[in-house]
Amino acid sequence: MTILARLWERVSAGQPVPPAWVVGAAGLAALVIVLNTRSWRLAGKVITIAHEGGHALVSVLSGRRLDGIRLHADSSG
């Protein structure tokens, strides 16, 4: 099997379903972060940075030139 075939197999493979307690804990943590104004201010910015970073990565990998990323005060990018 070639390296590319092995990589594609790993990237496209499914994962086992997580235990119900993990799903519940993640959902509860997300709810607490979103409902708390102070934590949401920080989390919203971190999420926006990660999201816009994904756009930047795909842009560079597809051969485009990236001049910068602009983040706004309202957590949009």
PDB file of C-alpha atoms in Angstrom:
ATOM      1  CA  MET A   1       0.000   0.000   0.000  1.00  0.00           C
ATOM      2  CA  THR A   2       1.406   3.390  -0.932  1.00  0.00           C
ATOM      3  CA  ILE A   3       1.938   6.202   1.536  1.00  0.00           C
ATOM      4  CA  LEU A   4      -0.860   8.243  -0.049  1.00  0.00           C
ATOM      5  CA  ALA A   5      -3.280   5.301   0.159  1.00  0.00           C
ATOM      6  CA  ARG A   6      -2.438   4.752   3.841  1.00  0.00           C
ATOM      7  CA  LEU A   7      -2.859   8.452   4.553  1.00  0.00           C
ATOM      8  CA  TRP A   8      -6.245   8.529   2.801  1.00  0.00           C
ATOM      9  CA  GLU A   9      -7.348   5.453   4.752  1.00  0.00           C
ATOM     10  CA  ARG A  10      -6.470   7.136   8.049  1.00  0.00           C
ATOM     11  CA  VAL A  11      -8.096  10.451   7.095  1.00  0.00           C
ATOM     12  CA  SER A  12     -11.334   8.911   5.852  1.00  0.00           C
ATOM     13  CA  ALA A  13     -11.708   6.179   8.499  1.00  0.00           C
ATOM     14  CA  GLY A  14     -14.570   6.306  10.976  1.00  0.00           C
ATOM     15  CA  GLN A  15     -14.173   6.543  14.716  1.00  0.00           C
ATOM     16  CA  PRO A  16     -15.978   4.636  17.419  1.00  0.00           C
ATOM     17  CA  VAL A  17     -18.916   6.395  19.072  1.00  0.00           C
ATOM     18  CA  PRO A  18     -17.766   8.076  22.305  1.00  0.00           C
ATOM     19  CA  PRO A  19     -19.369   7.052  25.596  1.00  0.00           C
ATOM     20  CA  ALA A  20     -22.556   8.908  26.506  1.00  0.00           C
ATOM     21  CA  TRP A  21     -20.911  10.576  29.519  1.00  0.00           C
ATOM     22  CA  VAL A  22     -18.252  12.157  27.257  1.00  0.00           C
ATOM     23  CA  VAL A  23     -20.939  13.579  24.964  1.00  0.00           C
ATOM     24  CA  GLY A  24     -22.919  14.840  27.955  1.00  0.00           C
ATOM     25  CA  ALA A  25     -19.868  16.409  29.628  1.00  0.00           C
ATOM     26  CA  ALA A  26     -18.819  18.142  26.398  1.00  0.00           C
ATOM     27  CA  GLY A  27     -22.345  19.458  25.875  1.00  0.00           C
ATOM     28  CA  LEU A  28     -22.562  20.706  29.463  1.00  0.00           C
ATOM     29  CA  ALA A  29     -19.146  22.394  29.226  1.00  0.00           C
ATOM     30  CA  ALA A  30     -20.163  24.089  25.958  1.00  0.00           C
ATOM     31  CA  LEU A  31     -23.421  25.278  27.510  1.00  0.00           C
ATOM     32  CA  VAL A  32     -21.646  26.716  30.566  1.00  0.00           C
ATOM     33  CA  ILE A  33     -19.086  28.525  28.377  1.00  0.00           C
ATOM     34  CA  VAL A  34     -21.738  29.977  26.052  1.00  0.00           C
ATOM     35  CA  LEU A  35     -24.069  31.107  28.827  1.00  0.00           C
ATOM     36  CA  ASN A  36     -21.326  32.768  30.905  1.00  0.00           C
ATOM     37  CA  THR A  37     -20.654  36.206  29.375  1.00  0.00           C
ATOM     38  CA  ARG A  38     -17.049  36.444  30.605  1.00  0.00           C
ATOM     39  CA  SER A  39     -15.994  33.024  29.348  1.00  0.00           C
ATOM     40  CA  TRP A  40     -17.846  33.497  26.045  1.00  0.00           C
ATOM     41  CA  ARG A  41     -15.914  36.714  25.282  1.00  0.00           C
ATOM     42  CA  LEU A  42     -12.664  34.772  25.372  1.00  0.00           C
ATOM     43  CA  ALA A  43     -13.972  31.520  23.882  1.00  0.00           C
ATOM     44  CA  GLY A  44     -15.658  33.328  20.999  1.00  0.00           C
ATOM     45  CA  LYS A  45     -12.389  34.989  20.051  1.00  0.00           C
ATOM     46  CA  VAL A  46     -10.427  31.728  20.312  1.00  0.00           C
ATOM     47  CA  ILE A  47     -13.006  29.947  18.149  1.00  0.00           C
ATOM     48  CA  THR A  48     -12.878  32.761  15.562  1.00  0.00           C
ATOM     49  CA  ILE A  49      -9.077  32.643  15.455  1.00  0.00           C
ATOM     50  CA  ALA A  50      -9.134  28.873  14.897  1.00  0.00           C
ATOM     51  CA  HIS A  51     -11.852  29.198  12.237  1.00  0.00           C
ATOM     52  CA  GLU A  52     -10.107  31.965  10.324  1.00  0.00           C
ATOM     53  CA  GLY A  53      -6.810  30.094  10.685  1.00  0.00           C
ATOM     54  CA  GLY A  54      -8.442  27.158   8.894  1.00  0.00           C
ATOM     55  CA  HIS A  55      -9.436  29.435   6.042  1.00  0.00           C
ATOM     56  CA  ALA A  56      -5.871  30.779   5.892  1.00  0.00           C
ATOM     57  CA  LEU A  57      -4.355  27.294   5.870  1.00  0.00           C
ATOM     58  CA  VAL A  58      -6.572  26.093   3.035  1.00  0.00           C
ATOM     59  CA  SER A  59      -5.855  29.291   1.118  1.00  0.00           C
ATOM     60  CA  VAL A  60      -2.086  28.851   1.392  1.00  0.00           C
ATOM     61  CA  LEU A  61      -2.239  25.114   0.635  1.00  0.00           C
ATOM     62  CA  SER A  62      -4.243  25.826  -2.518  1.00  0.00           C
ATOM     63  CA  GLY A  63      -1.570  28.207  -3.779  1.00  0.00           C
ATOM     64  CA  ARG A  64      -3.115  31.561  -2.948  1.00  0.00           C
ATOM     65  CA  ARG A  65      -1.182  34.392  -1.361  1.00  0.00           C
ATOM     66  CA  LEU A  66      -2.241  35.437   2.119  1.00  0.00           C
ATOM     67  CA  ASP A  67      -1.753  39.051   3.149  1.00  0.00           C
ATOM     68  CA  GLY A  68      -3.298  38.716   6.598  1.00  0.00           C
ATOM     69  CA  ILE A  69      -6.283  37.866   8.729  1.00  0.00           C
ATOM     70  CA  ARG A  70      -8.566  40.532  10.170  1.00  0.00           C
ATOM     71  CA  LEU A  71     -10.426  39.872  13.409  1.00  0.00           C
ATOM     72  CA  HIS A  72     -13.187  42.243  14.489  1.00  0.00           C
ATOM     73  CA  ALA A  73     -14.187  43.208  18.024  1.00  0.00           C
ATOM     74  CA  ASP A  74     -17.509  41.375  17.668  1.00  0.00           C
ATOM     75  CA  SER A  75     -15.637  38.044  17.221  1.00  0.00           C
ATOM     76  CA  SER A  76     -16.183  37.939  13.472  1.00  0.00           C
ATOM     77  CA  GLY A  77     -13.360  37.629  11.002  1.00  0.00           C
TER      78      GLY A  77
END
